[in-house]
XYZ file of C-alpha atoms in Angstrom:
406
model
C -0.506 22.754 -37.468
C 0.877 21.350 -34.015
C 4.490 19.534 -33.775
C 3.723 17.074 -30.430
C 6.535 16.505 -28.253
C 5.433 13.626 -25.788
C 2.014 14.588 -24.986
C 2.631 17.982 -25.599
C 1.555 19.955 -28.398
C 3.211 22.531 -29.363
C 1.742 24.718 -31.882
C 4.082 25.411 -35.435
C 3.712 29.169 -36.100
C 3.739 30.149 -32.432
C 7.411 30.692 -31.828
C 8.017 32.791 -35.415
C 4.706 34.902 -34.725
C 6.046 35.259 -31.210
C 9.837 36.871 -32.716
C 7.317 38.984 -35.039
C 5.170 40.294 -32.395
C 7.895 40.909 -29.975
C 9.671 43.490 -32.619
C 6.832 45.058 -33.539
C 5.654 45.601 -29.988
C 9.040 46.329 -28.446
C 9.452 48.934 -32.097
C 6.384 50.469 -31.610
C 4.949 50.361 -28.089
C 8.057 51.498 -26.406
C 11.073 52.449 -28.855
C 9.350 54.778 -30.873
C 8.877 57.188 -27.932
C 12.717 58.258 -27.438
C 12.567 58.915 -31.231
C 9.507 61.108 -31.210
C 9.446 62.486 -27.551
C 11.822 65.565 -28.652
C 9.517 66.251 -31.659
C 6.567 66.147 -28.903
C 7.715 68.412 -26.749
C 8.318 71.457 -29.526
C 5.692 70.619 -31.213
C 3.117 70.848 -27.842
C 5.250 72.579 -25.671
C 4.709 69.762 -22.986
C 7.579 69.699 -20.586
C 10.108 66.875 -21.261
C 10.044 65.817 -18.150
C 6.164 65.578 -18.100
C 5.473 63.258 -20.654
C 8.920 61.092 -20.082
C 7.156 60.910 -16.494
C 3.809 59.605 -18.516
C 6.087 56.802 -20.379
C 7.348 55.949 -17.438
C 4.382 55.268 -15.825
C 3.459 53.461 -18.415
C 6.297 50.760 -17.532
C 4.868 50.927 -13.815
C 1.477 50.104 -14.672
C 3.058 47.322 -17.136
C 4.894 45.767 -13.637
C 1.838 46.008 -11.605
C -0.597 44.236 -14.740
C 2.073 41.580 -15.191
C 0.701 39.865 -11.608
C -3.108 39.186 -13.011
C -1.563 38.506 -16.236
C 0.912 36.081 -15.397
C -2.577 34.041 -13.416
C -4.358 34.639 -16.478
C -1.746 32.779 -19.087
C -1.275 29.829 -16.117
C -4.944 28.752 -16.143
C -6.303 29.803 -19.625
C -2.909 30.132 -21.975
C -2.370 33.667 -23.925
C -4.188 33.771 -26.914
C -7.174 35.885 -25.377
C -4.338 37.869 -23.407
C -1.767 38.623 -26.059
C -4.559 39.027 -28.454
C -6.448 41.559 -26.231
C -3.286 43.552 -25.408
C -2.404 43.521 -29.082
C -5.700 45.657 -29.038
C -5.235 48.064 -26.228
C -1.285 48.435 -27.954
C -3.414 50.277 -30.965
C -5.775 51.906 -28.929
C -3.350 53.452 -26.685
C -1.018 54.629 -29.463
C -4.052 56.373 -31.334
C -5.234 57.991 -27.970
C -1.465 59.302 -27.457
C -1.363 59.970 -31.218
C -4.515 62.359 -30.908
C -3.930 63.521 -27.347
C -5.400 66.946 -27.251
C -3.880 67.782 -23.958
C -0.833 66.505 -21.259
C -4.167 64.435 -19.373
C -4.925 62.630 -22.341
C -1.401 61.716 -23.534
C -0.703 60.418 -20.075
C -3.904 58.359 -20.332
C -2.733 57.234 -23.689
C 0.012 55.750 -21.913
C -0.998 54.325 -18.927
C -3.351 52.801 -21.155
C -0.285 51.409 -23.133
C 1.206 50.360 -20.368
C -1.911 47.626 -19.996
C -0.743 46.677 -23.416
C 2.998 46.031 -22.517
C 2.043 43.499 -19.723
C 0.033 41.497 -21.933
C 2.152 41.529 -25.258
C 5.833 41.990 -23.626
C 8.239 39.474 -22.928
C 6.495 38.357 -19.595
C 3.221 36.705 -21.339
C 5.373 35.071 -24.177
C 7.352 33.503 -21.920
C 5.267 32.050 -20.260
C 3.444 30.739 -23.557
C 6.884 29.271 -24.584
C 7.832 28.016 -20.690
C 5.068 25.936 -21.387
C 4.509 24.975 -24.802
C 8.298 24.008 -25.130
C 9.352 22.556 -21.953
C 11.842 20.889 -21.712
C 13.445 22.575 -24.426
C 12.288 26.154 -23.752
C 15.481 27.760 -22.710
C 16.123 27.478 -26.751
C 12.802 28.952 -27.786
C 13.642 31.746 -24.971
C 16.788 32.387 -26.499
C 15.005 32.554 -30.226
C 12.511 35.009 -28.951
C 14.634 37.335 -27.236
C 17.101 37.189 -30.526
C 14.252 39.068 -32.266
C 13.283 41.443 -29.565
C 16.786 42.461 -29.566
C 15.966 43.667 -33.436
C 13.175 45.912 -32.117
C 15.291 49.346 -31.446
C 17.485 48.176 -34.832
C 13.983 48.183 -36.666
C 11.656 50.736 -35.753
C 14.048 53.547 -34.473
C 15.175 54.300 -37.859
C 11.694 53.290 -39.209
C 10.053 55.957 -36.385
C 12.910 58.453 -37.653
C 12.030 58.214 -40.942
C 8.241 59.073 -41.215
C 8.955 61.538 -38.769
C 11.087 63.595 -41.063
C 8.399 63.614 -43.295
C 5.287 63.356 -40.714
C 4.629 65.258 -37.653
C 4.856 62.900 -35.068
C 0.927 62.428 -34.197
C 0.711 61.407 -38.439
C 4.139 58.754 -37.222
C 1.912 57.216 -34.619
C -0.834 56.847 -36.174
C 1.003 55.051 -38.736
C 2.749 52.771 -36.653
C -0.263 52.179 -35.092
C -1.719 50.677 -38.178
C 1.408 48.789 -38.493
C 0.701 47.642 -34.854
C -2.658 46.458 -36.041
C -1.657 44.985 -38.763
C 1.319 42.607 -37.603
C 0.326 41.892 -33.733
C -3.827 41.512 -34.018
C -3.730 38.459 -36.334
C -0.523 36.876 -35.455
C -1.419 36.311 -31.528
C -5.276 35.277 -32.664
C -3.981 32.258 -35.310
C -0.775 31.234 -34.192
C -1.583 30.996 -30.482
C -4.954 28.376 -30.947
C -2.794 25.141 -29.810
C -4.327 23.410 -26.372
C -2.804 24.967 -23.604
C -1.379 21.881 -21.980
C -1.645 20.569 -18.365
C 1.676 21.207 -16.265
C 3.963 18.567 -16.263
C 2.835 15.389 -14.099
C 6.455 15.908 -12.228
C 6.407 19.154 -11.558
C 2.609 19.041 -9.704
C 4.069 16.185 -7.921
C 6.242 18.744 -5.907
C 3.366 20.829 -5.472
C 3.845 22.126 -1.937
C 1.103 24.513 -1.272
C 1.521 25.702 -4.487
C 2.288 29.281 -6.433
C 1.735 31.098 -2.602
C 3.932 28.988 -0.509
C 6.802 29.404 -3.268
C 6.307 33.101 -3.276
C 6.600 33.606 0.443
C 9.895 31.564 1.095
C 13.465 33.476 1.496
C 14.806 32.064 -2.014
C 12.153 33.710 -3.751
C 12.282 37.004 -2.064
C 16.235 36.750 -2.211
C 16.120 36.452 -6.070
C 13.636 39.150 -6.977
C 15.662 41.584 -4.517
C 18.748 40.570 -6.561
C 17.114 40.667 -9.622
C 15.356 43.914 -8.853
C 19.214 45.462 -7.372
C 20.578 44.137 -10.935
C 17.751 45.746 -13.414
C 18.208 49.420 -11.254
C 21.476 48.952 -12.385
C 21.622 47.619 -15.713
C 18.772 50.476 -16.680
C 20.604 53.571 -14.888
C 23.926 52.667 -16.487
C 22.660 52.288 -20.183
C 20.947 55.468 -19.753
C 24.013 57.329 -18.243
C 26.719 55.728 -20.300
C 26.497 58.827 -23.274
C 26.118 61.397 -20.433
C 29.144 59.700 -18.798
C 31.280 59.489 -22.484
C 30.399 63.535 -23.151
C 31.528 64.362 -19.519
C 35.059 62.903 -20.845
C 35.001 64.920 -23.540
C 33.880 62.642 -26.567
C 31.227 63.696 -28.578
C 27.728 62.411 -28.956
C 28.107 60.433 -32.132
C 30.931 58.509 -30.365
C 28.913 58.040 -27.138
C 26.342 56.985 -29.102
C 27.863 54.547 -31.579
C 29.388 52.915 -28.292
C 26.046 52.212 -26.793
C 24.668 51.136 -30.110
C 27.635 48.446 -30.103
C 26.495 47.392 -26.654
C 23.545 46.325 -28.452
C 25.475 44.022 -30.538
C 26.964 42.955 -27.382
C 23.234 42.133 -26.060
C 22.174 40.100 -28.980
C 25.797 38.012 -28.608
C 24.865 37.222 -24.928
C 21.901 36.008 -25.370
C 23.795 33.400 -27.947
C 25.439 32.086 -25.180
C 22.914 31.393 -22.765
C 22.101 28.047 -23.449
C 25.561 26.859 -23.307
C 26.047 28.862 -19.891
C 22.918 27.290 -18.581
C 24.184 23.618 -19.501
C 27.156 23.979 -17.106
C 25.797 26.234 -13.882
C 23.476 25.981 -11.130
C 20.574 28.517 -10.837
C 22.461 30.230 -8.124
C 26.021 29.926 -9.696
C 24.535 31.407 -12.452
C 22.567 33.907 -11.012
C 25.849 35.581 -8.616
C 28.071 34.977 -11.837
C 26.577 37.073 -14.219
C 25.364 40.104 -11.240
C 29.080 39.725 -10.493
C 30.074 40.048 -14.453
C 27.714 43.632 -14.258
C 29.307 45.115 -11.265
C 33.003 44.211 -13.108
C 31.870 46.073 -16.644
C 29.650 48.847 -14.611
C 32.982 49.594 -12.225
C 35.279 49.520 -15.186
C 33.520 51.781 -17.056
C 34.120 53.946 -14.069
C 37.472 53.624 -13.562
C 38.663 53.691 -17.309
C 38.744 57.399 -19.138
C 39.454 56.003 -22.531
C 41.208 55.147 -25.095
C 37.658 55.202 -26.999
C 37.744 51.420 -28.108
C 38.582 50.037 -24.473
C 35.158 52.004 -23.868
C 33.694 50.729 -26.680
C 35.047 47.424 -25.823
C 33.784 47.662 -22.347
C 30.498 48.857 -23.529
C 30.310 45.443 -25.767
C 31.117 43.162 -22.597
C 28.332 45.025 -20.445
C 25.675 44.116 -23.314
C 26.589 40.826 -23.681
C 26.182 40.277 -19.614
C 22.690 41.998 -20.213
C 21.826 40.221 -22.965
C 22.630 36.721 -20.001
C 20.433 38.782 -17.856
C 17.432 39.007 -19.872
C 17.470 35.242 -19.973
C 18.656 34.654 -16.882
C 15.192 36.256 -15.295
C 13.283 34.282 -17.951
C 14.351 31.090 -17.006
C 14.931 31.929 -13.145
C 11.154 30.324 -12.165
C 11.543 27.131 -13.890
C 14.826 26.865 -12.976
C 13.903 26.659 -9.339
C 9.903 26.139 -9.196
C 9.218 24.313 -12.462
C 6.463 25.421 -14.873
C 3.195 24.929 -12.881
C 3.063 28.383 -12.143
C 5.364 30.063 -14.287
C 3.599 32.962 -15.349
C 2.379 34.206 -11.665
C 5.793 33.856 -10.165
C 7.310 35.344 -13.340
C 5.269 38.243 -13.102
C 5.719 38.563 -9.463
C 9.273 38.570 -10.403
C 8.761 40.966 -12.985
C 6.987 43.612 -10.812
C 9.988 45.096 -8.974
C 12.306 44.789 -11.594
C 10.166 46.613 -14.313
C 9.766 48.986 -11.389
C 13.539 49.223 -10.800
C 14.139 49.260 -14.481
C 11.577 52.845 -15.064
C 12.542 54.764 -12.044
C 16.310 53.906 -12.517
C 17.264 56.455 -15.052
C 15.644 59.230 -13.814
C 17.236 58.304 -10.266
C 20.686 57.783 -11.821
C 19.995 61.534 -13.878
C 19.545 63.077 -10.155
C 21.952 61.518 -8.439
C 24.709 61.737 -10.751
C 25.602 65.516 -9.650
C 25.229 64.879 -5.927
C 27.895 62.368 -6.036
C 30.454 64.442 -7.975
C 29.795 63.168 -11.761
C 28.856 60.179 -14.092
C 32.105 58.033 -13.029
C 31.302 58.565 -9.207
C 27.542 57.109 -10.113
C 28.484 54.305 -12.052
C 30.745 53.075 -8.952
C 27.296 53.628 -7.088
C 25.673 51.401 -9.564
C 28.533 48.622 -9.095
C 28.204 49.159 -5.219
C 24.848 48.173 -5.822
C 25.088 45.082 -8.040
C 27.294 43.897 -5.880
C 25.149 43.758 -2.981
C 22.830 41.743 -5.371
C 25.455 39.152 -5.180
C 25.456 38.823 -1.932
C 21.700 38.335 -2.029
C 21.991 36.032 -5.205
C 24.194 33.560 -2.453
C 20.593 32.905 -1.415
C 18.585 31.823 -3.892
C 18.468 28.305 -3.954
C 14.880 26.525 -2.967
C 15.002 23.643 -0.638
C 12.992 20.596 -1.247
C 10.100 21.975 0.846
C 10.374 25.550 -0.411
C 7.740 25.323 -2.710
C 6.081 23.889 -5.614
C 8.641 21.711 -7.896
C 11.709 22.885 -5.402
C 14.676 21.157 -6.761
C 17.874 23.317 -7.415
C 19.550 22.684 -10.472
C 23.193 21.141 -11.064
C-alpha cells in the first residue's frame, strides 16, 4: 500500500486519487457555475451580477479558510481535511441546487467556498510537499496536469445535462457525482502516516512558521504573487471582451482562449526542467516578466487572428509556470516544515486578487478608453511585481529552513 522513500512513506494511490479529486472538484465545485449561471438567472430572475457576486465570495471565503487549513494539514496531514471538505463540496452544491431564494444560494456558496479550501489545490499540495519531498515538484506537476482537465471535463459534461435538465436537476447530479468520486477517494487513499518534517529542514528552524512570515522576502513574494494573479485573472477574463471589441466574433474569441488552455497544460510540462536551472527569485521575476510581455502584446497587436491566438497560447503556457511556481515558492525558500501555513498565507491574497480581478478589470476597462488600454494596465501592473519579485530571496536568518536556491 505505501512505496517508502528513505524513511518516508509515501502512500501508492494518493497521487492518482489526488489528479481524480482535483478534476472532479475543480469540474464541479467551480467550473460548472459559468456553464449554468446564465440558465440561473432566467430561470430565477436573480440578477447576474448578484449571484456572480455569491461565487465570488465563495473564492474569498476559500482564501481566508486556506490559513486554518494549511495549520490543520501541517500537524495532522489531510485525510480528515480533504475528506471533510469533500463533504461540505456536496452539501453546498445541494443547498445551491435547492436554493429557494438569492439568501440561500449565496449561503450555498459561501458554504462551498469552505469546501474549496479544503479540497483545492492548496491542501493537496501540501499532502504531496510532504509525502514526496524531495521529488515533489514532479508529483506537483502530475497533479496540476489533471486539474488542468477539469474545465475540458465537466464544462461540456455541465452543458450537456443542462440541455436536458434544468439546472437545479444538473447540480444535483453533479453533486452525486461529487459524492461519489471525492468522498471515498480522500478517505482510502490518504491513510499513509503523515511523516515528521525533514530532520534538515527543523534544523533551520528559526522561530519557526511566524518569524518566516513576518520577514521582507515573504511579504515581497506574496505582494508579487498577489500583483501577478490580479493580473493573470483580469486578463483571461477580458481577453474575449478584448477580441469582440476588434471586431472578431465570439466563437473566435473563444476558441483562442480555449487554446490558451492548451497553452496552460504545456507550461506546466516544463516546470520541472525550468526549476532545475533557476533560482527561486530568477524564477520568480522571469516568468512575472514573461506575463507582462504576453499581457502588453496582446495590447499592442490587433490581429492577424493566429498571432492572437498564438499570443493567447504563450500567455497560458506562462500561467500554467505560474501555477507551479506558487506551489513550490514555500519550499523553495522555507522548506517543508510548515508548508501548508505559509502556503495558505500565500494563498490568501492571491485567491483574493484572483476573485475581485475580473470584476475590477470589467469596470475599469471603459474608464481607461477600452480592453487594449486595460490590458497595458494589467502589464503596468505585473511589472511592478517584478520589481517586488527582485526581493524575494530569504537570508540565512530569515526564517525556518532559509536557504535560497541555486
Amino acid at each position: 500500500m505505501y512505496q517508502r522513500v528513505g524513511e518516508r512513506p509515501r502512500p501508492r494511490a494518493a497521487l492518482p486519487a489526488l489528479c481524480v479529486t482535483q478534476i472532479t472538484s475543480w469540474g464541479i465545485v467551480y467550473y460548472a457555475f459559468p456553464v449554468l449561471n446564465p440558465q440561473i438567472t432566467t430561470a430565477t430572475g436573480w440578477p447576474t451580477g448578484a449571484t456572480t457576486a455569491a461565487f465570488s465570495a465563495a473564492l474569498l471565503v476559500s482564501a481566508v479558510a486556506g490559513i486554518r487549513v494549511g495549520r490543520i494539514i501541517d500537524r495532522h496531514g489531510p485525510r480528515t481535511v480533504m475528506t471533510t471538505g469533500s463533504v461540505l463540496g456536496v452539501t453546498s452544491v445541494l443547498i445551491i441546487a435547492s436554493a429557494p431564494n438569492l439568501p440561500v444560494f449565496t449561503a450555498g456558496w459561501l458554504l462551498a467556498g469552505l469546501a474549496m479550501a479544503a479540497t483545492f489545490y492548496q491542501p493537496a499540495f501540501a499532502a504531496l510537499t510532504r509525502w514526496w519531498a524531495p521529488d515533489h515538484v514532479r508529483a506537483l506537476t502530475i497533479v496540476t496536469l489533471a486539474g488542468g482537465l477539469a474545465s475540458t471535463a465537466f464544462a461540456p459534461l455541465t452543458a450537456t445535462l443542462a440541455g436536458h435538465l434544468s439546472w437545479r436537476a444538473t447540480y444535483a447530479v453533479l453533486a452525486l457525482i461529487l459524492a461519489a468520486v471525492t468522498i471515498p477517494a480522500h478517505a482510502l487513499a490518504l491513510k499513509a502516516p503523515w511523516p515528521e518534517p525533514s530532520l534538515s529542514t527543523e534544523s533551520h528552524a528559526n522561530g519557526g512558521v511566524e518569524k518566516a512570515a513576518r520577514t521582507r522576502p515573504f511579504w515581497m513574494l506574496a505582494t508579487t504573487l498577489t500583483l501577478s494573479a490580479f493580473t493573470v485573472s483580469a486578463a483571461v477574463i477580458a481577453l474575449v471582451p478584448l477580441m469582440t471589441e476588434r471586431g472578431y466574433t465570439s466563437t473566435e474569441a473563444a476558441w483562442a482562449l480555449g487554446l490558451g488552455g492548451a497553452g496552460q497544460t504545456l507550461g506546466r510540462t516544463l516546470y520541472a526542467t525550468l526549476a532545475r536551472h533557476t533560482s527561486p527569485t530568477t524564477r520568480t521575476v522571469t516568468l512575472v516578466a514573461l506575463g507582462a510581455l504576453t499581457t502588453a502584446a496582446l495590447a499592442v497587436a490587433p490581429g492577424p487572428y493566429g498571432l492572437l491566438v498564438a499570443l493567447s497560447v504563450a500567455a497560458g503556457t506562462v500561467r500554467g509556470n505560474l501555477t507551479l511556481l506558487q506551489a513550490t515558492a514555500v519550499t523553495d525558500r522555507w522548506g517543508t516544515t510548515h508548508y501548508g501555513r505559509l502556503s495558505g498565507l500565500l494563498a490568501a491574497p492571491t485567491t483574493t486578487a484572483a476573485a475581485i480581478a475580473p470584476f475590477a478589470g470589467a469596470v475599469a476597462a471603459a474608464p481607461l478608453g477600452g480592453y487594449p488600454q486595460l490590458f497595458i494596465a494589467l502589464a503596468a501592473i505585473s511589472a511592478a511585481a517584478c520589481m517586488t519579485g527582485f526581493k524575494t530571496t530569504p537570508t540565512r536568518t530569515a526564517g525556518i529552513g532559509s536557504a535560497p536556491g541555486r
